[in-house]
PDB file of C-alpha atoms in Angstrom:
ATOM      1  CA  UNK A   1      10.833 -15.891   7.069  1.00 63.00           C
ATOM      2  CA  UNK A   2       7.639 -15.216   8.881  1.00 80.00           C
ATOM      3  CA  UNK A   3       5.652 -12.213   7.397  1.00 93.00           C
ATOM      4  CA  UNK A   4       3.851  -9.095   8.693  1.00 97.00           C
ATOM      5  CA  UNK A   5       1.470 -10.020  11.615  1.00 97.00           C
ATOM      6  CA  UNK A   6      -1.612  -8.014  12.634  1.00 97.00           C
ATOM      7  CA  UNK A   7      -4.343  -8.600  14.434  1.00 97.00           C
ATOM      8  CA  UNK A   8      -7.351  -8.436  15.106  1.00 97.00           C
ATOM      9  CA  UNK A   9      -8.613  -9.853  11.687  1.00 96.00           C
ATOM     10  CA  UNK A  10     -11.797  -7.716  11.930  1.00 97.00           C
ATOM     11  CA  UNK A  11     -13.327  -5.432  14.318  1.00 98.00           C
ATOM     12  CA  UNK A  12     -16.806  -4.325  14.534  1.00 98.00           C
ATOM     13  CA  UNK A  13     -17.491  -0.904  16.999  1.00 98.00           C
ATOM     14  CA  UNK A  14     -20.205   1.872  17.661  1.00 98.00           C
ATOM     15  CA  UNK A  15     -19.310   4.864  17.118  1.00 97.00           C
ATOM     16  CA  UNK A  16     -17.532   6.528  19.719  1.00 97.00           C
ATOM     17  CA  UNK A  17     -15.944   4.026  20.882  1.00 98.00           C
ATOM     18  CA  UNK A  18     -12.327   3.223  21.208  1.00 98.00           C
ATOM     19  CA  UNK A  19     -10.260   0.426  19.366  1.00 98.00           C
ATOM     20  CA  UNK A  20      -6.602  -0.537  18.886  1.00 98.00           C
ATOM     21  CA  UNK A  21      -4.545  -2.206  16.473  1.00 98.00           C
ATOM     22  CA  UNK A  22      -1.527  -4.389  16.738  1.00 98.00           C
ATOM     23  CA  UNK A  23       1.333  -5.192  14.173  1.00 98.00           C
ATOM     24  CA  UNK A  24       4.823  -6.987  14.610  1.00 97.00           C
ATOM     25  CA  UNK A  25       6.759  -6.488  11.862  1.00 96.00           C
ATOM     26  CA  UNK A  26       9.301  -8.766   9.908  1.00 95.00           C
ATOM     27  CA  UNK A  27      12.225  -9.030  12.008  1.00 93.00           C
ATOM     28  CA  UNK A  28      15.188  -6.256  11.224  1.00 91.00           C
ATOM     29  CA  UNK A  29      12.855  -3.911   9.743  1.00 93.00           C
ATOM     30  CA  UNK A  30      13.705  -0.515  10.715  1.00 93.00           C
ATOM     31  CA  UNK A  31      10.655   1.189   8.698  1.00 94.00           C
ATOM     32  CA  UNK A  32       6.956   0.902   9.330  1.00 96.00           C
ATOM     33  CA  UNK A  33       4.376   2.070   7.516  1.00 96.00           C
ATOM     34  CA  UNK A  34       0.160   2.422   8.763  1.00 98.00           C
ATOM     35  CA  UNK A  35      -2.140   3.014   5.647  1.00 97.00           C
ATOM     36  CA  UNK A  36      -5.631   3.246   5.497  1.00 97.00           C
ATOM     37  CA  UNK A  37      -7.800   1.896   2.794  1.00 96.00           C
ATOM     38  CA  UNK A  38     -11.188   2.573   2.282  1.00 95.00           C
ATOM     39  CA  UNK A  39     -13.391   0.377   0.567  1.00 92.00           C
ATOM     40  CA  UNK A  40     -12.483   1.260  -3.751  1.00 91.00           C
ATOM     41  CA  UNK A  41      -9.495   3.465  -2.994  1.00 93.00           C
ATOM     42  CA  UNK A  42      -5.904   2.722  -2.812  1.00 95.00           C
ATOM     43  CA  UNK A  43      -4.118   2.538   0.965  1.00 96.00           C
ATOM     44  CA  UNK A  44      -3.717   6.371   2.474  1.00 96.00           C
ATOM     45  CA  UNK A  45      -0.295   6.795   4.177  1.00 95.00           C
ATOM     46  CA  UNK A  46      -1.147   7.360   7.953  1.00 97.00           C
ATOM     47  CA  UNK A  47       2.429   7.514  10.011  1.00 97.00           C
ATOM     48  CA  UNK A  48       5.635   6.141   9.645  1.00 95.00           C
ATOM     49  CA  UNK A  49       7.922   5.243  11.919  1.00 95.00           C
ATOM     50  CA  UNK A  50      11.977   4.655  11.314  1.00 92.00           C
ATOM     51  CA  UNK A  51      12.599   2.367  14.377  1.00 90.00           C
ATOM     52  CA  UNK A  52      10.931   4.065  17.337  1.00 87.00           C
ATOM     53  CA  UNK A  53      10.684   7.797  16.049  1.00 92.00           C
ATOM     54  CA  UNK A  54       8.020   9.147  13.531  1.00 94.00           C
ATOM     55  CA  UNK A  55       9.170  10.089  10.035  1.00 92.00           C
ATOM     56  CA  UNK A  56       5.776  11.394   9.073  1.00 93.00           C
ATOM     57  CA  UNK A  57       2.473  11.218  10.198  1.00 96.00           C
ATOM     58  CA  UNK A  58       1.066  14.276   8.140  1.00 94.00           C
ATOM     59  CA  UNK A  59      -1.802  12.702   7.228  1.00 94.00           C
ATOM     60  CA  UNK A  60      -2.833  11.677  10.857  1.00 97.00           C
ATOM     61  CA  UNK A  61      -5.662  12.519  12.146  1.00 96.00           C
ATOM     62  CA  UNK A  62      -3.898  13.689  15.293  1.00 96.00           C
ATOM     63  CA  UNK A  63      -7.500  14.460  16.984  1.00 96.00           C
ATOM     64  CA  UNK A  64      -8.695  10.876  17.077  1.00 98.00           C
ATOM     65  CA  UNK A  65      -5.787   8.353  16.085  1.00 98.00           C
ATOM     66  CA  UNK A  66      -2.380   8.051  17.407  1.00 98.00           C
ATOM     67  CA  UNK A  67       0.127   5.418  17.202  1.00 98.00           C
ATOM     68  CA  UNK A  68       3.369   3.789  18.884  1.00 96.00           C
ATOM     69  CA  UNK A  69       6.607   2.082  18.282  1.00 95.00           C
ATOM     70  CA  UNK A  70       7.913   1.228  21.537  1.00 83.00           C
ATOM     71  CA  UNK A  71      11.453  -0.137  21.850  1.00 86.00           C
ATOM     72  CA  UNK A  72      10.857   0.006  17.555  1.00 85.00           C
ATOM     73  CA  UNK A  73       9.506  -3.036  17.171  1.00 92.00           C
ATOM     74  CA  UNK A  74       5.877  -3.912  17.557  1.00 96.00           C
ATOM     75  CA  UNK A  75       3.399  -0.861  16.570  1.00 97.00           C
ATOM     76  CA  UNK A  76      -0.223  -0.162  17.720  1.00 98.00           C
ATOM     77  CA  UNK A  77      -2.299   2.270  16.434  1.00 98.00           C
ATOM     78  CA  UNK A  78      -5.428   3.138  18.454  1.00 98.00           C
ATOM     79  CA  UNK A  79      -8.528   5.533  17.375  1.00 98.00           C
ATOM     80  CA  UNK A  80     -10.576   7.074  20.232  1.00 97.00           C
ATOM     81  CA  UNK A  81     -13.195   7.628  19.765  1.00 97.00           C
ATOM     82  CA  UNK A  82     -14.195   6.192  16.209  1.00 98.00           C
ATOM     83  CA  UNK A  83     -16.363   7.745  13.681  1.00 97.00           C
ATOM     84  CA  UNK A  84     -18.144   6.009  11.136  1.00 98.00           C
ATOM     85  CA  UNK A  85     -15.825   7.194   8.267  1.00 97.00           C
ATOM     86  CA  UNK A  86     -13.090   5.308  10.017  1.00 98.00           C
ATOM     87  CA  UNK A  87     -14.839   2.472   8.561  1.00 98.00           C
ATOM     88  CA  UNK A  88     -11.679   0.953   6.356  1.00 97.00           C
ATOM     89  CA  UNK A  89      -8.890  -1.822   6.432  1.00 97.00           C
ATOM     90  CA  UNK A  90      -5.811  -0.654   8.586  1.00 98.00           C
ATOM     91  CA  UNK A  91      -2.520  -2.128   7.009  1.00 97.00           C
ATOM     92  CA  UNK A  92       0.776  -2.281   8.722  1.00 97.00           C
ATOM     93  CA  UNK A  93       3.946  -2.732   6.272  1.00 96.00           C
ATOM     94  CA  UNK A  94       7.757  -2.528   7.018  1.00 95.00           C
ATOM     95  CA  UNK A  95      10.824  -3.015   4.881  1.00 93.00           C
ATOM     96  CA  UNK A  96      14.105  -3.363   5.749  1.00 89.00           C
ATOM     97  CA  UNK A  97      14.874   1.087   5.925  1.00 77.00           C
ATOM     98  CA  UNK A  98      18.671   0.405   5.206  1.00 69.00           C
ATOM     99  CA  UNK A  99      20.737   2.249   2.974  1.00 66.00           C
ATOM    100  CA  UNK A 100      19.385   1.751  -0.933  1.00 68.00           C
ATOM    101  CA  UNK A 101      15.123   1.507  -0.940  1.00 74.00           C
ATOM    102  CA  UNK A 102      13.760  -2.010  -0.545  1.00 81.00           C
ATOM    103  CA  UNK A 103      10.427  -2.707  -1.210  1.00 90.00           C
ATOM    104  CA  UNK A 104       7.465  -2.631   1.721  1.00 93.00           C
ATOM    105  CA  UNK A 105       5.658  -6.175   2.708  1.00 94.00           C
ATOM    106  CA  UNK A 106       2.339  -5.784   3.774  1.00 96.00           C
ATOM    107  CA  UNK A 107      -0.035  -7.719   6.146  1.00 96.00           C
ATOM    108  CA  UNK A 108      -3.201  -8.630   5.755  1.00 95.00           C
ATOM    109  CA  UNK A 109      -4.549  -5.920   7.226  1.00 96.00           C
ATOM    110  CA  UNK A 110      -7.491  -5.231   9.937  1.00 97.00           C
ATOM    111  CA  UNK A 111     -10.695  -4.787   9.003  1.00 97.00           C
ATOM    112  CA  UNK A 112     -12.933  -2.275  10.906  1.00 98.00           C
ATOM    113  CA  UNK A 113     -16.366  -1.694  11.134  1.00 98.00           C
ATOM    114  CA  UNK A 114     -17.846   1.274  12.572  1.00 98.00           C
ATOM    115  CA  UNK A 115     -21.772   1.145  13.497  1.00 98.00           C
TER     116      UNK A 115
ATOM    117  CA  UNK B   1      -5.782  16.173  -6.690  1.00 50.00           C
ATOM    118  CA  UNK B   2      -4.199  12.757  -6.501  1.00 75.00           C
ATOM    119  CA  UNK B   3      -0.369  12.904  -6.539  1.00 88.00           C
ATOM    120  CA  UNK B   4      -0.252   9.595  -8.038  1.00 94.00           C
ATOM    121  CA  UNK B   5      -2.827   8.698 -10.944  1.00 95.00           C
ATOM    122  CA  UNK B   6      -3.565   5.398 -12.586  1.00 97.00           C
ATOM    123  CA  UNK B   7      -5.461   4.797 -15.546  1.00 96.00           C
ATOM    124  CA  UNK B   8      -7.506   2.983 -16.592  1.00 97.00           C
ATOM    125  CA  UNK B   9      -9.868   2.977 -13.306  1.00 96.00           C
ATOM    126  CA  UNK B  10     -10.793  -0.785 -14.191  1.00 97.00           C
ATOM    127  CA  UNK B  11     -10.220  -3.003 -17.162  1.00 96.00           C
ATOM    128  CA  UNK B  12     -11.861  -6.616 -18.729  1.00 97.00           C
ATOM    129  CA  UNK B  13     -10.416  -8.403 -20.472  1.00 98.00           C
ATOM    130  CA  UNK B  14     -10.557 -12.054 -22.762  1.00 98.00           C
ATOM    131  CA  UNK B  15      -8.327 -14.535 -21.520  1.00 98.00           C
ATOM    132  CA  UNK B  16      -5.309 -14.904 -23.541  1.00 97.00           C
ATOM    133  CA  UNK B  17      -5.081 -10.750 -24.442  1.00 98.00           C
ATOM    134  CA  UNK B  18      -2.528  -8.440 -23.756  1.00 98.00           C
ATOM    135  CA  UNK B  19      -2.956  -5.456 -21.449  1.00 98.00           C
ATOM    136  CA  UNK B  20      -1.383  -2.222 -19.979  1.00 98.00           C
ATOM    137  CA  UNK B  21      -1.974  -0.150 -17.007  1.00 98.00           C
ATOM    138  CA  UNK B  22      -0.370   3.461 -16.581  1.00 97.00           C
ATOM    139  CA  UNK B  23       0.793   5.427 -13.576  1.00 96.00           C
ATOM    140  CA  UNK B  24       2.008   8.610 -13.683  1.00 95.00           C
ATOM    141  CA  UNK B  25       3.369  10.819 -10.389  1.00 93.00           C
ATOM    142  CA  UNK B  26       3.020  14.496  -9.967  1.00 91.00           C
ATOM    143  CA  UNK B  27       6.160  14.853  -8.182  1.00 88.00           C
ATOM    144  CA  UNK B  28       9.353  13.421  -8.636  1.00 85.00           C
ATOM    145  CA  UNK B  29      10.542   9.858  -8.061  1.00 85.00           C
ATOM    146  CA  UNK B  30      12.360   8.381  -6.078  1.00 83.00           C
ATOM    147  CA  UNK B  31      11.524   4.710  -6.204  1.00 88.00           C
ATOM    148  CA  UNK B  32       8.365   3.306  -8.332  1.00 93.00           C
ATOM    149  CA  UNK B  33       6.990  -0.302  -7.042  1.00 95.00           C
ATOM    150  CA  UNK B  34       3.660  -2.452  -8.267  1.00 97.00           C
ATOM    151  CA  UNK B  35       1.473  -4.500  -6.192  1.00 97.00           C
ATOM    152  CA  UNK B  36      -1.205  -6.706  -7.075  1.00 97.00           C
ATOM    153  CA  UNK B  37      -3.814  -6.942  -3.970  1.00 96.00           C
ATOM    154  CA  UNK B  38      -6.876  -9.188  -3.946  1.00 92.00           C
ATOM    155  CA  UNK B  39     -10.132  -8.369  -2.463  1.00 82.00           C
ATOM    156  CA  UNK B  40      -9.942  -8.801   1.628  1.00 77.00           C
ATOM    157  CA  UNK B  41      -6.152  -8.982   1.759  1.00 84.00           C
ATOM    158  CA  UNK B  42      -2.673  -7.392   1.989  1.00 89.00           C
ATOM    159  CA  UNK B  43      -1.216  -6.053  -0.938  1.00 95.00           C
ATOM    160  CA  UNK B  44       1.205  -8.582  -2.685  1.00 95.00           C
ATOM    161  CA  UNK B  45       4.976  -6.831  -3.758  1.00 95.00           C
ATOM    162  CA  UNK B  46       5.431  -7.608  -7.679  1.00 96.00           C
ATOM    163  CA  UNK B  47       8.418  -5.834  -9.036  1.00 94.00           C
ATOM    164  CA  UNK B  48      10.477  -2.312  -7.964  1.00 94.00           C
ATOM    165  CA  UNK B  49      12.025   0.438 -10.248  1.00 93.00           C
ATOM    166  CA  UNK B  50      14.500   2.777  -9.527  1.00 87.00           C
ATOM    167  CA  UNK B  51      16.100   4.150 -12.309  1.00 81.00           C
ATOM    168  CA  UNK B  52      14.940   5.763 -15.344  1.00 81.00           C
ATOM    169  CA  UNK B  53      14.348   3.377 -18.069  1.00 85.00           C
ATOM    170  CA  UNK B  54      14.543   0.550 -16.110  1.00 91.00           C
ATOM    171  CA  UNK B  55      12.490  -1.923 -17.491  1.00 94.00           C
ATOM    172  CA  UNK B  56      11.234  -5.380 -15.087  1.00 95.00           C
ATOM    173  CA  UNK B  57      10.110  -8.859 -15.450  1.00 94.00           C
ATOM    174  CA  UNK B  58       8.541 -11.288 -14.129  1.00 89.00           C
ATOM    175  CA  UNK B  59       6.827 -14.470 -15.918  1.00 90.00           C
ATOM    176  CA  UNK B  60       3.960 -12.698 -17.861  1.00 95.00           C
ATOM    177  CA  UNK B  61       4.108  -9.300 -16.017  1.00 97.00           C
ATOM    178  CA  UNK B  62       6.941  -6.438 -17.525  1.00 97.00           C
ATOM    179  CA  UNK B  63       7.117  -2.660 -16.175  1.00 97.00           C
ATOM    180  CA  UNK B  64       8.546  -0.391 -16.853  1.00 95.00           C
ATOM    181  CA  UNK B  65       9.960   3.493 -15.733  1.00 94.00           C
ATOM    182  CA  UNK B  66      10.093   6.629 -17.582  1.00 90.00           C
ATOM    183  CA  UNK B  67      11.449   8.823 -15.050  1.00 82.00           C
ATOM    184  CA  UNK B  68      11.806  12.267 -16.827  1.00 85.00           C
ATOM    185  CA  UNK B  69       7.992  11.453 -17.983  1.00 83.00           C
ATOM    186  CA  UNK B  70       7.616  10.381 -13.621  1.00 90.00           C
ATOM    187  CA  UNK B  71       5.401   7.596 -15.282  1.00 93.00           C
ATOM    188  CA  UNK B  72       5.315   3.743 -15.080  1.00 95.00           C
ATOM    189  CA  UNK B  73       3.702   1.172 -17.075  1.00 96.00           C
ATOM    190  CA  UNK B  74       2.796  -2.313 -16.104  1.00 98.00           C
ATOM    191  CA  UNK B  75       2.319  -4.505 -19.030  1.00 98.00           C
ATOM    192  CA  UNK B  76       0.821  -8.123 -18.929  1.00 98.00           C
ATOM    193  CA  UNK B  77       1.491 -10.643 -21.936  1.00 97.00           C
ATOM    194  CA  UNK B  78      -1.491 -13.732 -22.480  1.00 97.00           C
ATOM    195  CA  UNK B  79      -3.323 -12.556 -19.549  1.00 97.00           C
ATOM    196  CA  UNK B  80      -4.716 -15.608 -17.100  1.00 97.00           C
ATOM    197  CA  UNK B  81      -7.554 -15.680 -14.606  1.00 96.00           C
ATOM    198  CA  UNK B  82      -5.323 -15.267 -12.151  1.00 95.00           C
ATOM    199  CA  UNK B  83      -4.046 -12.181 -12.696  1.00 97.00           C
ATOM    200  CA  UNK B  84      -7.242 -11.158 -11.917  1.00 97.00           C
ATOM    201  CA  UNK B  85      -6.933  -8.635  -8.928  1.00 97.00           C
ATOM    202  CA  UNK B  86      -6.516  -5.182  -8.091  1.00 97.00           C
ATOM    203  CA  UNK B  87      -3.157  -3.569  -9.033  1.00 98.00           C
ATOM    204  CA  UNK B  88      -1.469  -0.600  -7.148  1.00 97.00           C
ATOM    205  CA  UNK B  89       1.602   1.560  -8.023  1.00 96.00           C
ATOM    206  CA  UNK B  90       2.868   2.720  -4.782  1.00 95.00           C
ATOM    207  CA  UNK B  91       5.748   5.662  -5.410  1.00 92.00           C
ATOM    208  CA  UNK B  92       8.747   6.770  -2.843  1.00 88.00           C
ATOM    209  CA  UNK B  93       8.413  10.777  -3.297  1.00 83.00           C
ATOM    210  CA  UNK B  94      11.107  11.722  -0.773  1.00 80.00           C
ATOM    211  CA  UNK B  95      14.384  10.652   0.293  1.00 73.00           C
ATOM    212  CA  UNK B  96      13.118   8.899   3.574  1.00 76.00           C
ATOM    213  CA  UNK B  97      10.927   6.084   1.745  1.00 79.00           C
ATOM    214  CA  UNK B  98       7.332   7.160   2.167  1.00 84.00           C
ATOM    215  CA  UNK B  99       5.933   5.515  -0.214  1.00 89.00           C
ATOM    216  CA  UNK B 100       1.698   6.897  -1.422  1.00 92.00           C
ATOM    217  CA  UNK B 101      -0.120   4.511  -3.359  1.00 95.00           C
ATOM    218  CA  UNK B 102      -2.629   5.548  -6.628  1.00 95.00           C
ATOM    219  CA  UNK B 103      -6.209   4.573  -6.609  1.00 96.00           C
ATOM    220  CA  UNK B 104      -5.506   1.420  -8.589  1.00 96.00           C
ATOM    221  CA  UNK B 105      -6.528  -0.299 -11.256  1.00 97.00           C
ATOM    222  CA  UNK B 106      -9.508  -3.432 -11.027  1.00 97.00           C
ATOM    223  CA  UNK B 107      -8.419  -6.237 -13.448  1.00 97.00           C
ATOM    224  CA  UNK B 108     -11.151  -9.006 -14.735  1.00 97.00           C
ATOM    225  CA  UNK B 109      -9.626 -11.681 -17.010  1.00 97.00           C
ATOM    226  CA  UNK B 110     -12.765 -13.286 -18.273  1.00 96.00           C
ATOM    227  CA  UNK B 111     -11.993 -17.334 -19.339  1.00 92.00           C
TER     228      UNK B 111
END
């Protein structure tokens, strides 16, 4: 069963500048999950999405980031225009979002620098 | 303050020793996993709880859940280098899976 894929890998921008972020979740998923991590800390929840519609995204910085799920599927999350704080590693996860909790799988994540 | 603590911050250890790292929730849970991420990569799934005193194993790794306490522990028997790492308790604190992580806990089994 192929895993969570995101890409880029890593991502180096100036400030100000825009970026975006791709994931394709394991297949059947209905739940996907954006986190931040910061370099020491453990990942910050940024949206979630139960196939194409937002569960929560309260910790979204709605000013700067926003994010997708068309057709529920494939997710991008884009931040315009970056700050250097955004400076992290964006992971995607998704579980399966049936009835019962399942546990998430995670990718490996994108790492972004912001100059 | 963090809804989801873990102590301690980081931990060293000898090879061979037994060790034990806490989380505790502020809020209620729903569903309690671990994860065990290394440096530069996704976080790897280890075991899930659900229900109070549920207790998990896997090889050297046990955890367990004290729900009315909203606390896990994840115990490690004969620890190895390679469960060197950085774990995470990650905790469902709704009834639509979002799932917050704690800060985690750095893990150093010196040989």
């Amino acid at each position: 069963e192929a895993g969570v894929a995101q890409s880029p890998r890593y991502k180096i921008i100036e400030k100000r500048q825009s970026v975006a972020f791709w994931c394709n979740p394991i297949s059947g998923h209905a739940t996907l999950y954006w986190y931040q991590q910061i370099l020491g800390q453990g990942p910050k929840l940024l949206i979630q999405f139960q196939n194409n519609g937002v569960v929560d995204d309260s910790q979204l910085p709605k000013d700067r980031f926003s994010a997708e799920r068309l057709k529920g599927v494939d997710s991008t999350l884009k931040i315009q225009p970056a700050k250097l704080e955004d400076s992290a590693v964006y992971l995607c996860a998704s579980s399966h979002g049936g009835q019962g909790r399942t546990e998430a799988f995670f990718g490996q994540g994108t790492r972004l620098t912001v100059v | 303050s963090q809804e989801l603590e873990q102590s301690p911050q980081s931990l060293i250890v000898q090879e061979g020793k037994n060790l034990t790292i806490n989380c505790t929730s502020s809020k209620t849970l729903y569903g309690l996993y671990w994860y065990k991420q290394k440096y530069g990569e996704g976080l790897i799934f280890l075991m899930m709880l659900q229900k109070g005193g549920e207790e998990k194993s896997h090889e050297k790794i046990t955890a367990k859940l004290d729900e009315k306490k909203q606390q896990s522990s994840l115990h490690i028997t004969a620890s190895q280098p390679s469960h060197a790492g950085i774990y995470l308790c990650g905790a469902d604190i709704t009834s639509y899976d979002k799932v917050i992580f704690g800060p985690g806990t750095s893990l150093s089994v010196i040989p």
